[in-house]
Amino acid sequence: MGTGEPVSAHFSAVEITEAIRGLDATEFVRLRRIARFLARFSTISPDDLVQEACCRVMEETRLCPREMQLVPFLAGVMRSMVSDAAKALARHPERSLDVLAAKGRDRSDDTMTAEEVLIALEDEEVLIARAASAKRQVLGLFDDDVVAQIIAEGIMEGLEGEDLRALTELDKTAFASKRKLIRRRITKAFPESAKS
Amino acid sequence: MTANRKDDREALDRLMSVMVDDLLNMPEEELIAETLSEGHNPTEEAEAIRAVIEQAARACGQSRLKAAKNAVAAGRAKQNQNVVRLDASAARQRLAAILAQNVDSGVSLAARNQSQLSDADVFGMLADLKELGIALEKKTPESES
């Protein structure tokens, strides 16, 4: 140590690009599964989610700390994209540019056509209604399984870890199985926003 | 009403996060088994993501290249703003004036014989002198007295 320039706390654009390219096949599968899951709550397709998340880190719009694992970091970027896009549309329809940019990244300019503005405005109401309806639908998926319903509702209310498990009185294995069941039912019940 | 709508979104966000965490922590065998059980081929899934990543890398590479080109162009434009454009005759006058002010500066005799210099030589010499830090000093009332 002590020679050369100090190492940055974040990966550079070149480093992160190589690191993403160097992920193994299992991690690629994991990324796609996460994207497929998140796309169920978004108007963005799974592949567009992955591509936009990668672009944000490769362009250093989102800086990845060196101590952070790459796949969880990319998952976090995708998660905030889905969440931010929905919030932005609900509060400021004009910010739906983000969503449109994510949909068509190849476009050379950032201008919206009149048609796109209309679509964005329609999307706003659609997304607000979609959140309320999605929440109802999710809970409705477990009408036949009170414990799963309690877990899903608990998660939505912000309960975590042991607090959540204590609510159900399940052991760790049974609790993990219920969470898996919740994810599978959601995956089955909600279509992806666009097939990829 | 707005608060409820916001709460619904946040509730879904929380559920999303927990489910994504489960996927992140899922052991490899289970991940592959679940992928297959949902009717997806893991090899094809991995290849599809590899292609998406390559597309992203290309797009970002091009965008970095474009930004670098713009930066170079902007630098050149700024440099050009600082360059005083002279015609050949003005350049000769300027060179003569600098040489007159710097008789003892060691500039060669040949350089002083401007009539034998081409326009290109004159411009070249002005550039060389500028690089050496020899420029035409502005006359002040004090220096004239």
mmCIF file of C-alpha atoms in Angstrom:
data_model
loop_
_atom_site.group_PDB
_atom_site.id
_atom_site.type_symbol
_atom_site.label_atom_id
_atom_site.label_comp_id
_atom_site.label_asym_id
_atom_site.label_seq_id
_atom_site.Cartn_x
_atom_site.Cartn_y
_atom_site.Cartn_z
ATOM 1 C CA MET A 1 0.000 0.000 0.000
ATOM 2 C CA GLY A 2 1.001 3.593 -0.061
ATOM 3 C CA THR A 3 1.884 3.624 -3.743
ATOM 4 C CA GLY A 4 -0.221 4.967 -6.578
ATOM 5 C CA GLU A 5 -3.569 6.679 -6.375
ATOM 6 C CA PRO A 6 -6.007 5.940 -3.537
ATOM 7 C CA VAL A 7 -8.606 3.306 -4.459
ATOM 8 C CA SER A 8 -12.081 4.755 -4.871
ATOM 9 C CA ALA A 9 -14.800 3.475 -2.546
ATOM 10 C CA HIS A 10 -16.894 2.652 -5.625
ATOM 11 C CA PHE A 11 -16.336 0.558 -8.716
ATOM 12 C CA SER A 12 -15.455 2.554 -11.831
ATOM 13 C CA ALA A 13 -17.538 2.270 -15.001
ATOM 14 C CA VAL A 14 -14.980 -0.052 -16.601
ATOM 15 C CA GLU A 15 -14.622 -2.218 -13.475
ATOM 16 C CA ILE A 16 -18.345 -2.623 -12.990
ATOM 17 C CA THR A 17 -18.914 -3.438 -16.668
ATOM 18 C CA GLU A 18 -16.322 -6.211 -16.487
ATOM 19 C CA ALA A 19 -17.677 -7.440 -13.154
ATOM 20 C CA ILE A 20 -21.235 -7.713 -14.520
ATOM 21 C CA ARG A 21 -20.005 -9.483 -17.643
ATOM 22 C CA GLY A 22 -18.044 -11.859 -15.429
ATOM 23 C CA LEU A 23 -21.023 -13.050 -13.363
ATOM 24 C CA ASP A 24 -21.648 -16.765 -13.677
ATOM 25 C CA ALA A 25 -24.659 -18.336 -15.401
ATOM 26 C CA THR A 26 -26.463 -19.000 -12.107
ATOM 27 C CA GLU A 27 -26.284 -15.333 -11.200
ATOM 28 C CA PHE A 28 -27.655 -14.439 -14.653
ATOM 29 C CA VAL A 29 -30.578 -16.811 -13.992
ATOM 30 C CA ARG A 30 -31.072 -15.203 -10.576
ATOM 31 C CA LEU A 31 -31.089 -11.723 -12.106
ATOM 32 C CA ARG A 32 -33.711 -12.741 -14.637
ATOM 33 C CA ARG A 33 -35.911 -14.366 -11.992
ATOM 34 C CA ILE A 34 -35.748 -11.205 -9.892
ATOM 35 C CA ALA A 35 -36.515 -9.065 -12.940
ATOM 36 C CA ARG A 36 -39.414 -11.336 -13.895
ATOM 37 C CA PHE A 37 -40.792 -11.025 -10.360
ATOM 38 C CA LEU A 38 -40.449 -7.222 -10.205
ATOM 39 C CA ALA A 39 -41.932 -6.769 -13.677
ATOM 40 C CA ARG A 40 -45.206 -8.096 -12.268
ATOM 41 C CA PHE A 41 -45.531 -4.841 -10.349
ATOM 42 C CA SER A 42 -44.437 -2.575 -13.180
ATOM 43 C CA THR A 43 -45.084 -1.488 -16.742
ATOM 44 C CA ILE A 44 -41.411 -2.198 -17.517
ATOM 45 C CA SER A 45 -40.504 -5.552 -19.032
ATOM 46 C CA PRO A 46 -38.009 -7.857 -17.223
ATOM 47 C CA ASP A 47 -35.255 -7.423 -19.811
ATOM 48 C CA ASP A 48 -35.695 -3.643 -19.908
ATOM 49 C CA LEU A 49 -35.381 -3.622 -16.113
ATOM 50 C CA VAL A 50 -32.086 -5.522 -16.267
ATOM 51 C CA GLN A 51 -30.744 -3.446 -19.148
ATOM 52 C CA GLU A 52 -31.632 -0.128 -17.539
ATOM 53 C CA ALA A 53 -30.196 -1.208 -14.160
ATOM 54 C CA CYS A 54 -26.952 -2.268 -15.864
ATOM 55 C CA CYS A 55 -26.777 1.006 -17.791
ATOM 56 C CA ARG A 56 -27.256 3.019 -14.601
ATOM 57 C CA VAL A 57 -24.332 1.311 -12.898
ATOM 58 C CA MET A 58 -22.160 1.194 -16.047
ATOM 59 C CA GLU A 59 -22.716 4.919 -16.572
ATOM 60 C CA GLU A 60 -22.031 5.498 -12.839
ATOM 61 C CA THR A 61 -25.465 7.070 -12.363
ATOM 62 C CA ARG A 62 -25.699 4.531 -9.546
ATOM 63 C CA LEU A 63 -22.369 3.923 -7.814
ATOM 64 C CA CYS A 64 -21.720 0.419 -6.538
ATOM 65 C CA PRO A 65 -19.662 0.348 -3.320
ATOM 66 C CA ARG A 66 -16.720 -2.068 -3.505
ATOM 67 C CA GLU A 67 -17.888 -4.027 -0.469
ATOM 68 C CA MET A 68 -21.342 -4.594 -2.013
ATOM 69 C CA GLN A 69 -22.187 -7.811 -3.844
ATOM 70 C CA LEU A 70 -23.138 -7.175 -7.425
ATOM 71 C CA VAL A 71 -26.393 -9.117 -7.846
ATOM 72 C CA PRO A 72 -28.017 -7.707 -4.674
ATOM 73 C CA PHE A 73 -26.902 -4.253 -5.808
ATOM 74 C CA LEU A 74 -28.431 -4.667 -9.271
ATOM 75 C CA ALA A 75 -31.579 -6.100 -7.672
ATOM 76 C CA GLY A 76 -31.767 -3.001 -5.479
ATOM 77 C CA VAL A 77 -31.444 -0.742 -8.520
ATOM 78 C CA MET A 78 -34.230 -2.628 -10.313
ATOM 79 C CA ARG A 79 -36.405 -2.522 -7.199
ATOM 80 C CA SER A 80 -36.021 1.241 -6.867
ATOM 81 C CA MET A 81 -36.682 1.686 -10.587
ATOM 82 C CA VAL A 82 -40.018 -0.113 -10.268
ATOM 83 C CA SER A 83 -40.898 1.744 -7.105
ATOM 84 C CA ASP A 84 -39.724 5.176 -8.308
ATOM 85 C CA ALA A 85 -41.432 4.842 -11.677
ATOM 86 C CA ALA A 86 -44.750 4.123 -9.998
ATOM 87 C CA LYS A 87 -44.344 6.911 -7.430
ATOM 88 C CA ALA A 88 -43.225 9.427 -10.044
ATOM 89 C CA LEU A 89 -46.184 8.619 -12.214
ATOM 90 C CA ALA A 90 -48.570 8.903 -9.288
ATOM 91 C CA ARG A 91 -47.221 12.287 -8.171
ATOM 92 C CA HIS A 92 -45.702 13.848 -11.299
ATOM 93 C CA PRO A 93 -46.867 12.402 -14.590
ATOM 94 C CA GLU A 94 -44.243 14.420 -16.472
ATOM 95 C CA ARG A 95 -41.516 12.354 -14.799
ATOM 96 C CA SER A 96 -42.768 9.318 -16.598
ATOM 97 C CA LEU A 97 -39.924 10.067 -19.002
ATOM 98 C CA ASP A 98 -37.905 7.728 -16.826
ATOM 99 C CA VAL A 99 -40.312 4.958 -17.584
ATOM 100 C CA LEU A 100 -40.423 5.770 -21.262
ATOM 101 C CA ALA A 101 -36.650 6.075 -21.410
ATOM 102 C CA ALA A 102 -36.382 2.694 -19.761
ATOM 103 C CA LYS A 103 -38.804 1.300 -22.328
ATOM 104 C CA GLY A 104 -36.913 2.602 -25.322
ATOM 105 C CA ARG A 105 -33.328 3.258 -24.417
ATOM 106 C CA ASP A 106 -32.124 3.245 -27.999
ATOM 107 C CA ARG A 107 -33.789 6.556 -28.734
ATOM 108 C CA SER A 108 -31.257 9.271 -29.419
ATOM 109 C CA ASP A 109 -33.238 12.058 -27.739
ATOM 110 C CA ASP A 110 -35.275 12.388 -24.561
ATOM 111 C CA THR A 111 -38.254 14.210 -25.987
ATOM 112 C CA MET A 112 -41.747 12.801 -25.602
ATOM 113 C CA THR A 113 -44.239 12.757 -28.384
ATOM 114 C CA ALA A 114 -47.797 13.947 -27.710
ATOM 115 C CA GLU A 115 -48.892 10.344 -27.890
ATOM 116 C CA GLU A 116 -46.359 9.341 -25.229
ATOM 117 C CA VAL A 117 -47.550 12.146 -22.918
ATOM 118 C CA LEU A 118 -51.115 10.885 -23.237
ATOM 119 C CA ILE A 119 -49.992 7.345 -22.520
ATOM 120 C CA ALA A 120 -48.063 8.582 -19.454
ATOM 121 C CA LEU A 121 -51.109 10.421 -18.104
ATOM 122 C CA GLU A 122 -53.257 7.356 -18.587
ATOM 123 C CA ASP A 123 -50.522 5.258 -16.947
ATOM 124 C CA GLU A 124 -50.711 7.433 -13.813
ATOM 125 C CA GLU A 125 -54.308 6.535 -13.021
ATOM 126 C CA VAL A 126 -53.742 2.984 -14.143
ATOM 127 C CA LEU A 127 -50.784 2.583 -11.783
ATOM 128 C CA ILE A 128 -52.540 4.093 -8.762
ATOM 129 C CA ALA A 129 -55.538 1.875 -9.274
ATOM 130 C CA ARG A 130 -53.201 -1.021 -9.998
ATOM 131 C CA ALA A 131 -51.436 -0.674 -6.619
ATOM 132 C CA ALA A 132 -54.706 -0.736 -4.682
ATOM 133 C CA SER A 133 -56.049 -3.593 -6.719
ATOM 134 C CA ALA A 134 -52.758 -5.499 -6.587
ATOM 135 C CA LYS A 135 -52.714 -5.279 -2.798
ATOM 136 C CA ARG A 136 -56.273 -6.584 -2.604
ATOM 137 C CA GLN A 137 -55.455 -9.310 -5.108
ATOM 138 C CA VAL A 138 -52.328 -10.397 -3.247
ATOM 139 C CA LEU A 139 -54.190 -10.764 0.029
ATOM 140 C CA GLY A 140 -57.045 -12.487 -1.801
ATOM 141 C CA LEU A 141 -54.636 -15.141 -3.027
ATOM 142 C CA PHE A 142 -54.434 -16.463 0.511
ATOM 143 C CA ASP A 143 -58.105 -16.563 1.448
ATOM 144 C CA ASP A 144 -57.675 -20.327 1.870
ATOM 145 C CA ASP A 145 -54.508 -19.997 3.969
ATOM 146 C CA VAL A 146 -54.851 -17.692 6.950
ATOM 147 C CA VAL A 147 -51.216 -18.066 8.031
ATOM 148 C CA ALA A 148 -49.891 -17.104 4.582
ATOM 149 C CA GLN A 149 -52.318 -14.185 4.557
ATOM 150 C CA ILE A 150 -51.044 -13.027 7.968
ATOM 151 C CA ILE A 151 -47.444 -13.211 6.721
ATOM 152 C CA ALA A 152 -48.225 -11.307 3.498
ATOM 153 C CA GLU A 153 -50.150 -8.654 5.409
ATOM 154 C CA GLY A 154 -47.428 -8.453 8.063
ATOM 155 C CA ILE A 155 -44.756 -7.887 5.414
ATOM 156 C CA MET A 156 -46.875 -5.173 3.807
ATOM 157 C CA GLU A 157 -47.289 -3.514 7.208
ATOM 158 C CA GLY A 158 -43.517 -3.446 7.641
ATOM 159 C CA LEU A 159 -42.982 -6.374 10.021
ATOM 160 C CA GLU A 160 -39.727 -8.244 9.539
ATOM 161 C CA GLY A 161 -37.720 -11.262 10.664
ATOM 162 C CA GLU A 162 -38.493 -12.716 14.053
ATOM 163 C CA ASP A 163 -41.330 -10.272 14.743
ATOM 164 C CA LEU A 164 -43.062 -11.535 11.641
ATOM 165 C CA ARG A 165 -42.375 -15.194 12.396
ATOM 166 C CA ALA A 166 -43.536 -14.786 15.998
ATOM 167 C CA LEU A 167 -46.871 -13.557 14.670
ATOM 168 C CA THR A 168 -47.440 -16.892 12.961
ATOM 169 C CA GLU A 169 -45.961 -19.197 15.618
ATOM 170 C CA LEU A 170 -44.299 -21.219 12.834
ATOM 171 C CA ASP A 171 -40.831 -22.734 13.120
ATOM 172 C CA LYS A 172 -38.117 -21.434 10.792
ATOM 173 C CA THR A 173 -38.572 -24.165 8.167
ATOM 174 C CA ALA A 174 -42.348 -23.859 8.041
ATOM 175 C CA PHE A 175 -42.051 -20.078 7.946
ATOM 176 C CA ALA A 176 -39.609 -20.252 4.997
ATOM 177 C CA SER A 177 -42.003 -22.616 3.183
ATOM 178 C CA LYS A 178 -44.876 -20.187 3.647
ATOM 179 C CA ARG A 179 -42.812 -17.341 2.186
ATOM 180 C CA LYS A 180 -41.980 -19.532 -0.785
ATOM 181 C CA LEU A 181 -45.657 -20.326 -1.199
ATOM 182 C CA ILE A 182 -46.480 -16.617 -1.103
ATOM 183 C CA ARG A 183 -43.939 -15.848 -3.826
ATOM 184 C CA ARG A 184 -45.097 -18.743 -6.005
ATOM 185 C CA ARG A 185 -48.733 -17.749 -5.775
ATOM 186 C CA ILE A 186 -47.907 -14.137 -6.639
ATOM 187 C CA THR A 187 -45.742 -15.278 -9.549
ATOM 188 C CA LYS A 188 -48.566 -17.464 -10.825
ATOM 189 C CA ALA A 189 -51.303 -14.886 -10.320
ATOM 190 C CA PHE A 190 -49.630 -11.773 -11.729
ATOM 191 C CA PRO A 191 -48.607 -11.668 -15.376
ATOM 192 C CA GLU A 192 -45.347 -10.025 -16.374
ATOM 193 C CA SER A 193 -45.792 -6.550 -17.858
ATOM 194 C CA ALA A 194 -44.312 -7.707 -21.147
ATOM 195 C CA LYS A 195 -43.083 -11.073 -22.272
ATOM 196 C CA SER A 196 -39.374 -11.191 -22.887
ATOM 197 C CA MET B 1 -57.578 8.914 -0.200
ATOM 198 C CA THR B 2 -54.139 9.967 -1.468
ATOM 199 C CA ALA B 3 -52.554 8.596 1.719
ATOM 200 C CA ASN B 4 -54.275 5.248 1.204
ATOM 201 C CA ARG B 5 -53.112 5.124 -2.388
ATOM 202 C CA LYS B 6 -49.562 5.893 -1.257
ATOM 203 C CA ASP B 7 -49.818 3.270 1.496
ATOM 204 C CA ASP B 8 -50.920 0.664 -1.017
ATOM 205 C CA ARG B 9 -47.880 1.375 -3.144
ATOM 206 C CA GLU B 10 -45.554 1.277 -0.146
ATOM 207 C CA ALA B 11 -47.113 -1.936 1.114
ATOM 208 C CA LEU B 12 -46.454 -3.529 -2.268
ATOM 209 C CA ASP B 13 -42.906 -2.142 -2.266
ATOM 210 C CA ARG B 14 -42.261 -3.840 1.081
ATOM 211 C CA LEU B 15 -43.643 -7.131 -0.175
ATOM 212 C CA MET B 16 -41.536 -6.816 -3.328
ATOM 213 C CA SER B 17 -38.379 -6.227 -1.261
ATOM 214 C CA VAL B 18 -38.918 -9.249 0.972
ATOM 215 C CA MET B 19 -39.692 -11.529 -1.976
ATOM 216 C CA VAL B 20 -36.612 -10.267 -3.856
ATOM 217 C CA ASP B 21 -34.480 -10.906 -0.749
ATOM 218 C CA ASP B 22 -35.770 -14.483 -0.713
ATOM 219 C CA LEU B 23 -34.721 -14.871 -4.357
ATOM 220 C CA LEU B 24 -31.300 -13.414 -3.566
ATOM 221 C CA ASN B 25 -30.765 -15.842 -0.696
ATOM 222 C CA MET B 26 -32.115 -18.879 -2.523
ATOM 223 C CA PRO B 27 -29.581 -21.734 -2.897
ATOM 224 C CA GLU B 28 -28.457 -22.478 -6.463
ATOM 225 C CA GLU B 29 -30.207 -25.881 -6.739
ATOM 226 C CA GLU B 30 -33.490 -24.423 -5.573
ATOM 227 C CA LEU B 31 -33.145 -21.490 -7.966
ATOM 228 C CA ILE B 32 -32.651 -23.826 -10.926
ATOM 229 C CA ALA B 33 -35.476 -26.123 -9.781
ATOM 230 C CA GLU B 34 -37.908 -23.199 -9.447
ATOM 231 C CA THR B 35 -36.880 -21.841 -12.843
ATOM 232 C CA LEU B 36 -37.601 -25.218 -14.436
ATOM 233 C CA SER B 37 -40.883 -25.596 -12.552
ATOM 234 C CA GLU B 38 -42.049 -22.295 -14.017
ATOM 235 C CA GLY B 39 -41.368 -23.613 -17.508
ATOM 236 C CA HIS B 40 -38.162 -21.681 -18.160
ATOM 237 C CA ASN B 41 -34.917 -23.222 -19.366
ATOM 238 C CA PRO B 42 -32.085 -22.008 -17.068
ATOM 239 C CA THR B 43 -29.503 -22.050 -19.898
ATOM 240 C CA GLU B 44 -31.765 -19.946 -22.121
ATOM 241 C CA GLU B 45 -32.531 -17.626 -19.220
ATOM 242 C CA ALA B 46 -28.811 -17.077 -18.586
ATOM 243 C CA GLU B 47 -28.083 -16.523 -22.293
ATOM 244 C CA ALA B 48 -30.921 -14.004 -22.577
ATOM 245 C CA ILE B 49 -29.525 -11.980 -19.683
ATOM 246 C CA ARG B 50 -26.004 -12.214 -21.090
ATOM 247 C CA ALA B 51 -27.316 -10.698 -24.336
ATOM 248 C CA VAL B 52 -29.138 -7.929 -22.443
ATOM 249 C CA ILE B 53 -25.953 -7.119 -20.511
ATOM 250 C CA GLU B 54 -23.886 -6.995 -23.706
ATOM 251 C CA GLN B 55 -26.474 -4.651 -25.220
ATOM 252 C CA ALA B 56 -26.246 -2.428 -22.128
ATOM 253 C CA ALA B 57 -22.432 -2.458 -22.240
ATOM 254 C CA ARG B 58 -22.462 -1.485 -25.934
ATOM 255 C CA ALA B 59 -25.000 1.300 -25.360
ATOM 256 C CA CYS B 60 -22.998 2.674 -22.427
ATOM 257 C CA GLY B 61 -19.709 2.355 -24.301
ATOM 258 C CA GLN B 62 -21.159 4.344 -27.175
ATOM 259 C CA SER B 63 -22.560 6.929 -24.809
ATOM 260 C CA ARG B 64 -19.145 7.257 -23.055
ATOM 261 C CA LEU B 65 -17.452 7.614 -26.459
ATOM 262 C CA LYS B 66 -19.954 10.291 -27.476
ATOM 263 C CA ALA B 67 -19.365 12.149 -24.196
ATOM 264 C CA ALA B 68 -15.584 11.956 -24.693
ATOM 265 C CA LYS B 69 -15.895 13.261 -28.275
ATOM 266 C CA ASN B 70 -18.105 16.109 -27.058
ATOM 267 C CA ALA B 71 -15.569 16.960 -24.355
ATOM 268 C CA VAL B 72 -12.733 17.047 -26.909
ATOM 269 C CA ALA B 73 -14.831 19.180 -29.276
ATOM 270 C CA ALA B 74 -15.732 21.536 -26.426
ATOM 271 C CA GLY B 75 -12.041 21.784 -25.448
ATOM 272 C CA ARG B 76 -11.049 22.604 -29.025
ATOM 273 C CA ALA B 77 -13.788 25.208 -29.324
ATOM 274 C CA LYS B 78 -12.565 26.834 -26.112
ATOM 275 C CA GLN B 79 -8.970 26.748 -27.355
ATOM 276 C CA ASN B 80 -9.993 28.322 -30.658
ATOM 277 C CA GLN B 81 -11.740 31.140 -28.797
ATOM 278 C CA ASN B 82 -8.398 32.071 -27.241
ATOM 279 C CA VAL B 83 -6.500 32.118 -30.544
ATOM 280 C CA VAL B 84 -6.056 35.569 -32.085
ATOM 281 C CA ARG B 85 -6.465 35.243 -35.815
ATOM 282 C CA LEU B 86 -3.891 37.299 -37.729
ATOM 283 C CA ASP B 87 -3.411 37.810 -41.420
ATOM 284 C CA ALA B 88 0.099 37.259 -42.777
ATOM 285 C CA SER B 89 0.961 40.946 -42.840
ATOM 286 C CA ALA B 90 -0.224 41.527 -39.252
ATOM 287 C CA ALA B 91 1.693 38.423 -38.201
ATOM 288 C CA ARG B 92 4.917 39.798 -39.750
ATOM 289 C CA GLN B 93 4.393 43.113 -37.945
ATOM 290 C CA ARG B 94 3.791 41.333 -34.688
ATOM 291 C CA LEU B 95 6.889 39.163 -35.114
ATOM 292 C CA ALA B 96 8.975 42.238 -35.964
ATOM 293 C CA ALA B 97 7.695 44.039 -32.875
ATOM 294 C CA ILE B 98 8.437 41.076 -30.590
ATOM 295 C CA LEU B 99 11.929 40.696 -32.027
ATOM 296 C CA ALA B 100 12.576 44.435 -31.601
ATOM 297 C CA GLN B 101 11.549 44.194 -27.966
ATOM 298 C CA ASN B 102 13.733 41.148 -27.413
ATOM 299 C CA VAL B 103 17.014 42.080 -29.119
ATOM 300 C CA ASP B 104 19.039 40.364 -26.402
ATOM 301 C CA SER B 105 16.818 37.348 -26.053
ATOM 302 C CA GLY B 106 18.998 35.068 -28.160
ATOM 303 C CA VAL B 107 16.571 34.803 -31.056
ATOM 304 C CA SER B 108 18.683 33.870 -34.043
ATOM 305 C CA LEU B 109 19.775 36.326 -36.690
ATOM 306 C CA ALA B 110 18.136 34.225 -39.379
ATOM 307 C CA ALA B 111 14.861 34.599 -37.578
ATOM 308 C CA ARG B 112 15.291 38.320 -37.653
ATOM 309 C CA ASN B 113 15.628 38.368 -41.417
ATOM 310 C CA GLN B 114 11.891 38.244 -41.990
ATOM 311 C CA SER B 115 11.977 39.002 -45.694
ATOM 312 C CA GLN B 116 13.327 35.480 -46.270
ATOM 313 C CA LEU B 117 10.605 33.829 -44.190
ATOM 314 C CA SER B 118 7.444 32.341 -45.654
ATOM 315 C CA ASP B 119 4.056 33.153 -44.094
ATOM 316 C CA ALA B 120 4.025 29.665 -42.600
ATOM 317 C CA ASP B 121 7.468 30.278 -41.057
ATOM 318 C CA VAL B 122 6.198 33.529 -39.534
ATOM 319 C CA PHE B 123 3.155 31.860 -37.995
ATOM 320 C CA GLY B 124 5.348 28.990 -36.825
ATOM 321 C CA MET B 125 7.804 31.366 -35.173
ATOM 322 C CA LEU B 126 5.013 33.252 -33.431
ATOM 323 C CA ALA B 127 3.752 29.954 -32.064
ATOM 324 C CA ASP B 128 7.281 28.947 -30.966
ATOM 325 C CA LEU B 129 7.874 32.290 -29.282
ATOM 326 C CA LYS B 130 4.536 32.002 -27.483
ATOM 327 C CA GLU B 131 5.560 28.567 -26.231
ATOM 328 C CA LEU B 132 8.848 30.059 -24.988
ATOM 329 C CA GLY B 133 6.879 32.707 -23.144
ATOM 330 C CA ILE B 134 8.137 35.519 -25.365
ATOM 331 C CA ALA B 135 5.249 37.770 -26.245
ATOM 332 C CA LEU B 136 4.710 41.341 -27.319
ATOM 333 C CA GLU B 137 4.802 43.465 -24.189
ATOM 334 C CA LYS B 138 2.154 46.116 -23.980
ATOM 335 C CA LYS B 139 3.647 49.569 -23.711
ATOM 336 C CA THR B 140 2.758 51.388 -20.532
ATOM 337 C CA PRO B 141 3.281 55.119 -19.934
ATOM 338 C CA GLU B 142 6.170 54.211 -17.568
ATOM 339 C CA SER B 143 7.969 52.001 -20.090
ATOM 340 C CA GLU B 144 7.723 54.718 -22.707
ATOM 341 C CA SER B 145 9.319 57.383 -20.490
#
